[in-house]
């Protein structure tokens, strides 16, 4: 099944636009995991089993595994989701961006080695750097457009003709890169006005929306400005606020409660349902 079909089904089945970021930080893990074999996988598995009926996607961030020499646990995590919670897409947050053979290898890494259903990419090198990813028609390619960090304005707000650079990226995604229907955009919740502008340029294209929770993005503003007419179109990502909602023996229940709370907050502001 294609990424967008999986995503649409998950939106409807779980009545959720929540994407849980699986970003392990060992120093924040509960003491009960200390000394266990493959603690990252054990942590992820517990979070996944506790939240799978409340989410539309999972998003492991590659650096959080590579820094611990834990790529094998990343592979096991993605495999576990596919085997035990089929239909929930997995986004590998790797922000790859290179050219030629190197871009091809990054695409192979994301889609064939790790088995991700989608991957985040950096468009700075242009169309040819994205094509090796876009060529996987059943996988999603989520292009950085308007990121959630404060420094985003340094480059993404630069004026290019009559538009800002992030608007140019959005327009290219809608008019050129999405020819196979497998393109999406990263647009941060911390910039709700820009969310509305990108939505106006791209129609019903899905958005991955980081920045709620620890980064302070406003859920209601993000949903109102980013949703489609059908009341979906978003993957609202939260990691730390869910993963580390508690550090004692209640951590699994706390993660589930935080996910449910975010889902319900989002759903309060959805229209067209």
Short mmCIF file of C-alpha atoms in Angstrom, two decimals:
data_model
loop_
_atom_site.label_atom_id
_atom_site.label_comp_id
_atom_site.label_asym_id
_atom_site.label_seq_id
_atom_site.Cartn_x
_atom_site.Cartn_y
_atom_site.Cartn_z
CA UNK A 1 0.00 0.00 0.00
CA UNK A 2 1.25 3.48 -0.84
CA UNK A 3 2.31 5.83 1.93
CA UNK A 4 -0.53 8.30 1.38
CA UNK A 5 -3.11 5.50 1.42
CA UNK A 6 -1.68 4.18 4.69
CA UNK A 7 -1.75 7.64 6.17
CA UNK A 8 -5.33 8.32 5.14
CA UNK A 9 -6.44 4.99 6.56
CA UNK A 10 -4.65 5.68 9.86
CA UNK A 11 -6.20 9.15 10.11
CA UNK A 12 -9.65 7.61 9.79
CA UNK A 13 -9.16 4.37 11.73
CA UNK A 14 -7.63 5.99 14.83
CA UNK A 15 -9.39 9.36 14.44
CA UNK A 16 -5.95 10.87 14.96
CA UNK A 17 -3.49 13.29 13.44
CA UNK A 18 -0.81 12.52 16.06
CA UNK A 19 2.64 11.41 14.96
CA UNK A 20 4.82 10.16 17.83
CA UNK A 21 8.50 10.94 17.43
CA UNK A 22 10.62 8.02 18.60
CA UNK A 23 13.69 9.98 19.69
CA UNK A 24 15.54 7.97 22.35
CA UNK A 25 17.66 9.71 24.98
CA UNK A 26 19.10 7.04 27.26
CA UNK A 27 19.68 9.44 30.15
CA UNK A 28 15.91 10.05 30.29
CA UNK A 29 14.91 6.39 30.27
CA UNK A 30 13.21 4.91 33.34
CA UNK A 31 15.49 3.10 35.76
CA UNK A 32 13.72 -0.19 35.05
CA UNK A 33 15.40 -0.33 31.64
CA UNK A 34 18.92 0.11 32.97
CA UNK A 35 21.11 -2.84 32.15
CA UNK A 36 18.63 -4.45 29.78
CA UNK A 37 19.78 -5.68 26.39
CA UNK A 38 18.68 -3.36 23.55
CA UNK A 39 17.13 -0.75 25.89
CA UNK A 40 16.17 1.57 23.03
CA UNK A 41 14.16 -1.13 21.32
CA UNK A 42 12.57 -2.15 24.62
CA UNK A 43 11.62 1.47 25.31
CA UNK A 44 10.25 1.99 21.81
CA UNK A 45 8.25 -1.22 21.87
CA UNK A 46 6.52 -0.23 25.10
CA UNK A 47 5.69 3.24 23.75
CA UNK A 48 4.40 1.81 20.47
CA UNK A 49 2.19 -0.81 22.11
CA UNK A 50 0.77 1.83 24.45
CA UNK A 51 -0.08 4.35 21.72
CA UNK A 52 -0.70 2.46 18.46
CA UNK A 53 -4.47 2.98 18.55
CA UNK A 54 -4.04 6.74 19.10
CA UNK A 55 -1.66 7.76 16.31
CA UNK A 56 -1.46 8.18 12.56
CA UNK A 57 2.32 7.63 12.25
CA UNK A 58 5.60 7.08 14.06
CA UNK A 59 8.74 9.08 13.35
CA UNK A 60 12.12 7.79 14.55
CA UNK A 61 14.85 10.42 14.26
CA UNK A 62 17.96 8.85 12.76
CA UNK A 63 20.59 10.78 14.74
CA UNK A 64 19.14 9.56 18.02
CA UNK A 65 20.06 6.02 17.00
CA UNK A 66 23.34 6.65 15.20
CA UNK A 67 24.70 8.58 18.19
CA UNK A 68 24.29 5.46 20.34
CA UNK A 69 25.56 3.06 17.65
CA UNK A 70 22.04 1.68 17.74
CA UNK A 71 21.05 1.46 14.08
CA UNK A 72 20.18 -2.20 14.64
CA UNK A 73 17.60 -1.12 17.23
CA UNK A 74 16.17 1.35 14.71
CA UNK A 75 15.75 -1.49 12.21
CA UNK A 76 14.07 -3.64 14.86
CA UNK A 77 11.76 -0.78 15.84
CA UNK A 78 10.52 -0.23 12.29
CA UNK A 79 10.14 -3.96 11.73
CA UNK A 80 8.18 -4.26 14.97
CA UNK A 81 5.72 -1.56 13.94
CA UNK A 82 5.15 -3.18 10.56
CA UNK A 83 4.66 -6.65 12.04
CA UNK A 84 2.60 -5.86 15.11
CA UNK A 85 0.77 -2.67 14.13
CA UNK A 86 0.43 -2.90 10.34
CA UNK A 87 -1.05 0.08 8.59
CA UNK A 88 0.66 2.70 10.74
CA UNK A 89 3.30 4.34 8.53
CA UNK A 90 6.83 4.92 9.77
CA UNK A 91 8.66 8.12 8.81
CA UNK A 92 12.44 8.01 9.01
CA UNK A 93 13.44 11.52 10.01
CA UNK A 94 16.87 11.68 8.38
CA UNK A 95 16.71 15.00 6.46
CA UNK A 96 18.88 13.60 3.69
CA UNK A 97 20.09 15.86 0.88
CA UNK A 98 22.81 15.02 -1.61
CA UNK A 99 23.29 14.39 -5.31
CA UNK A 100 23.70 11.60 -7.82
CA UNK A 101 24.82 8.21 -6.58
CA UNK A 102 24.96 9.41 -2.99
CA UNK A 103 21.28 10.41 -3.05
CA UNK A 104 20.47 7.01 -4.51
CA UNK A 105 22.30 5.30 -1.66
CA UNK A 106 20.44 7.41 0.90
CA UNK A 107 17.15 6.35 -0.72
CA UNK A 108 18.20 2.71 -0.57
CA UNK A 109 19.19 3.14 3.07
CA UNK A 110 15.83 4.64 4.06
CA UNK A 111 13.50 2.46 2.04
CA UNK A 112 15.32 -0.84 1.62
CA UNK A 113 17.65 -1.17 4.60
CA UNK A 114 15.35 0.37 7.21
CA UNK A 115 12.05 -0.30 5.46
CA UNK A 116 10.66 3.16 6.20
CA UNK A 117 7.37 4.15 4.61
CA UNK A 118 8.56 7.76 4.23
CA UNK A 119 11.69 9.82 4.76
CA UNK A 120 12.40 13.49 5.38
CA UNK A 121 14.67 15.20 2.83
CA UNK A 122 16.37 18.55 2.35
CA UNK A 123 15.53 20.23 -1.00
CA UNK A 124 18.49 22.65 -1.04
CA UNK A 125 20.29 20.76 -3.85
CA UNK A 126 17.24 20.85 -6.10
CA UNK A 127 15.05 18.47 -8.08
CA UNK A 128 17.70 15.97 -9.15
CA UNK A 129 18.68 15.38 -5.51
CA UNK A 130 15.06 14.46 -4.66
CA UNK A 131 14.38 12.24 -7.66
CA UNK A 132 16.05 9.07 -6.26
CA UNK A 133 13.63 9.25 -3.33
CA UNK A 134 10.58 10.23 -5.38
CA UNK A 135 11.23 7.29 -7.73
CA UNK A 136 9.97 4.98 -4.95
CA UNK A 137 6.34 5.61 -5.86
CA UNK A 138 4.91 3.72 -2.91
CA UNK A 139 6.99 5.62 -0.34
CA UNK A 140 6.55 9.13 0.99
CA UNK A 141 9.09 11.91 0.50
CA UNK A 142 8.63 14.64 3.09
CA UNK A 143 10.43 17.81 2.04
CA UNK A 144 11.65 20.44 4.50
CA UNK A 145 9.69 23.60 3.72
CA UNK A 146 9.14 25.83 6.78
CA UNK A 147 10.90 24.30 9.74
CA UNK A 148 9.97 24.91 13.38
CA UNK A 149 13.29 26.25 14.71
CA UNK A 150 13.87 29.98 15.40
CA UNK A 151 16.71 30.17 12.85
CA UNK A 152 14.39 29.10 10.05
CA UNK A 153 13.94 32.75 9.13
CA UNK A 154 17.64 33.14 8.26
CA UNK A 155 17.17 31.40 4.91
CA UNK A 156 13.57 30.29 4.52
CA UNK A 157 12.20 33.85 4.64
CA UNK A 158 14.59 35.19 1.97
CA UNK A 159 12.74 36.91 -0.83
CA UNK A 160 12.88 35.11 -4.19
CA UNK A 161 11.06 37.23 -6.74
CA UNK A 162 7.55 37.74 -5.43
CA UNK A 163 7.72 34.88 -2.93
CA UNK A 164 9.74 33.86 0.07
CA UNK A 165 11.99 30.85 -0.27
CA UNK A 166 9.74 28.51 1.73
CA UNK A 167 6.84 29.46 -0.57
CA UNK A 168 8.98 28.62 -3.60
CA UNK A 169 9.68 25.20 -2.07
CA UNK A 170 5.96 24.68 -1.48
CA UNK A 171 5.12 25.66 -5.04
CA UNK A 172 7.80 23.37 -6.49
CA UNK A 173 6.46 20.51 -4.38
CA UNK A 174 2.92 21.07 -5.60
CA UNK A 175 3.72 21.69 -9.26
CA UNK A 176 6.78 19.54 -9.96
CA UNK A 177 7.89 17.14 -7.26
CA UNK A 178 4.50 15.59 -6.53
CA UNK A 179 3.98 14.11 -9.98
CA UNK A 180 3.73 10.60 -8.46
CA UNK A 181 1.52 11.71 -5.58
CA UNK A 182 4.07 10.75 -2.92
CA UNK A 183 5.33 14.14 -1.75
CA UNK A 184 4.64 15.87 1.58
CA UNK A 185 6.09 18.87 3.39
CA UNK A 186 7.54 19.71 6.80
CA UNK A 187 5.87 22.88 8.10
CA UNK A 188 6.36 23.82 11.74
CA UNK A 189 3.59 24.46 14.24
CA UNK A 190 5.61 27.40 15.58
CA UNK A 191 4.73 29.39 12.43
CA UNK A 192 0.95 29.08 12.05
CA UNK A 193 0.59 31.92 9.54
CA UNK A 194 3.14 30.28 7.29
CA UNK A 195 1.21 27.02 7.66
CA UNK A 196 -1.83 28.74 6.20
CA UNK A 197 0.20 30.19 3.33
CA UNK A 198 1.74 26.82 2.46
CA UNK A 199 -1.66 25.13 2.63
CA UNK A 200 -3.04 27.67 0.17
CA UNK A 201 -0.21 26.86 -2.26
CA UNK A 202 -0.36 23.07 -2.02
CA UNK A 203 -3.98 22.00 -1.78
CA UNK A 204 -4.42 18.73 0.13
CA UNK A 205 -0.75 17.73 0.31
CA UNK A 206 0.08 16.17 3.71
CA UNK A 207 2.15 18.17 6.18
CA UNK A 208 4.42 16.83 8.87
CA UNK A 209 4.04 19.42 11.64
CA UNK A 210 6.75 19.46 14.33
CA UNK A 211 6.98 22.04 17.07
CA UNK A 212 4.12 21.30 19.47
CA UNK A 213 4.89 20.26 23.01
CA UNK A 214 8.47 21.04 24.06
CA UNK A 215 8.95 23.62 21.27
CA UNK A 216 5.86 25.57 22.28
CA UNK A 217 3.81 25.49 19.09
CA UNK A 218 0.11 26.18 19.59
CA UNK A 219 -1.99 23.14 18.72
CA UNK A 220 -5.19 25.02 17.93
CA UNK A 221 -3.48 27.53 15.62
CA UNK A 222 -1.55 24.79 13.84
CA UNK A 223 -4.66 22.72 13.17
CA UNK A 224 -6.84 25.65 12.13
CA UNK A 225 -4.21 26.93 9.70
CA UNK A 226 -2.85 23.66 8.40
CA UNK A 227 -5.75 21.24 8.04
CA UNK A 228 -7.47 20.47 4.76
CA UNK A 229 -11.16 21.04 4.09
CA UNK A 230 -11.72 17.42 5.16
CA UNK A 231 -10.20 18.13 8.57
CA UNK A 232 -7.07 16.06 8.05
CA UNK A 233 -3.86 16.57 6.03
CA UNK A 234 -1.60 16.80 9.09
CA UNK A 235 0.83 14.63 11.02
CA UNK A 236 1.28 16.63 14.21
CA UNK A 237 4.53 15.40 15.70
CA UNK A 238 5.41 15.24 19.37
CA UNK A 239 8.27 13.33 20.93
CA UNK A 240 9.65 14.50 24.29
CA UNK A 241 6.28 15.50 25.74
CA UNK A 242 5.03 11.94 25.11
CA UNK A 243 8.12 9.78 25.53
CA UNK A 244 9.21 11.39 28.79
CA UNK A 245 5.83 12.31 30.26
CA UNK A 246 6.95 10.43 33.39
CA UNK A 247 10.21 8.85 34.54
CA UNK A 248 8.87 6.55 37.26
CA UNK A 249 7.03 3.26 37.00
CA UNK A 250 4.04 5.04 35.42
CA UNK A 251 5.99 6.05 32.27
CA UNK A 252 4.05 3.81 29.89
CA UNK A 253 0.65 4.93 31.17
CA UNK A 254 1.84 8.55 31.13
CA UNK A 255 2.93 8.26 27.50
CA UNK A 256 -0.45 6.89 26.53
CA UNK A 257 -2.25 9.62 28.45
CA UNK A 258 -0.13 12.35 26.83
CA UNK A 259 -0.82 10.92 23.38
CA UNK A 260 -4.55 10.74 24.04
CA UNK A 261 -4.55 14.32 25.36
CA UNK A 262 -2.79 15.61 22.26
CA UNK A 263 -5.13 13.69 19.97
CA UNK A 264 -8.16 15.11 21.74
CA UNK A 265 -6.74 18.66 21.66
CA UNK A 266 -6.17 18.37 17.94
CA UNK A 267 -9.61 16.91 17.28
CA UNK A 268 -11.30 19.83 19.06
CA UNK A 269 -10.15 22.09 16.23
CA UNK A 270 -10.70 19.85 13.21
CA UNK A 271 -13.45 20.69 10.73
CA UNK A 272 -15.22 18.71 8.02
CA UNK A 273 -15.31 15.49 10.06
#
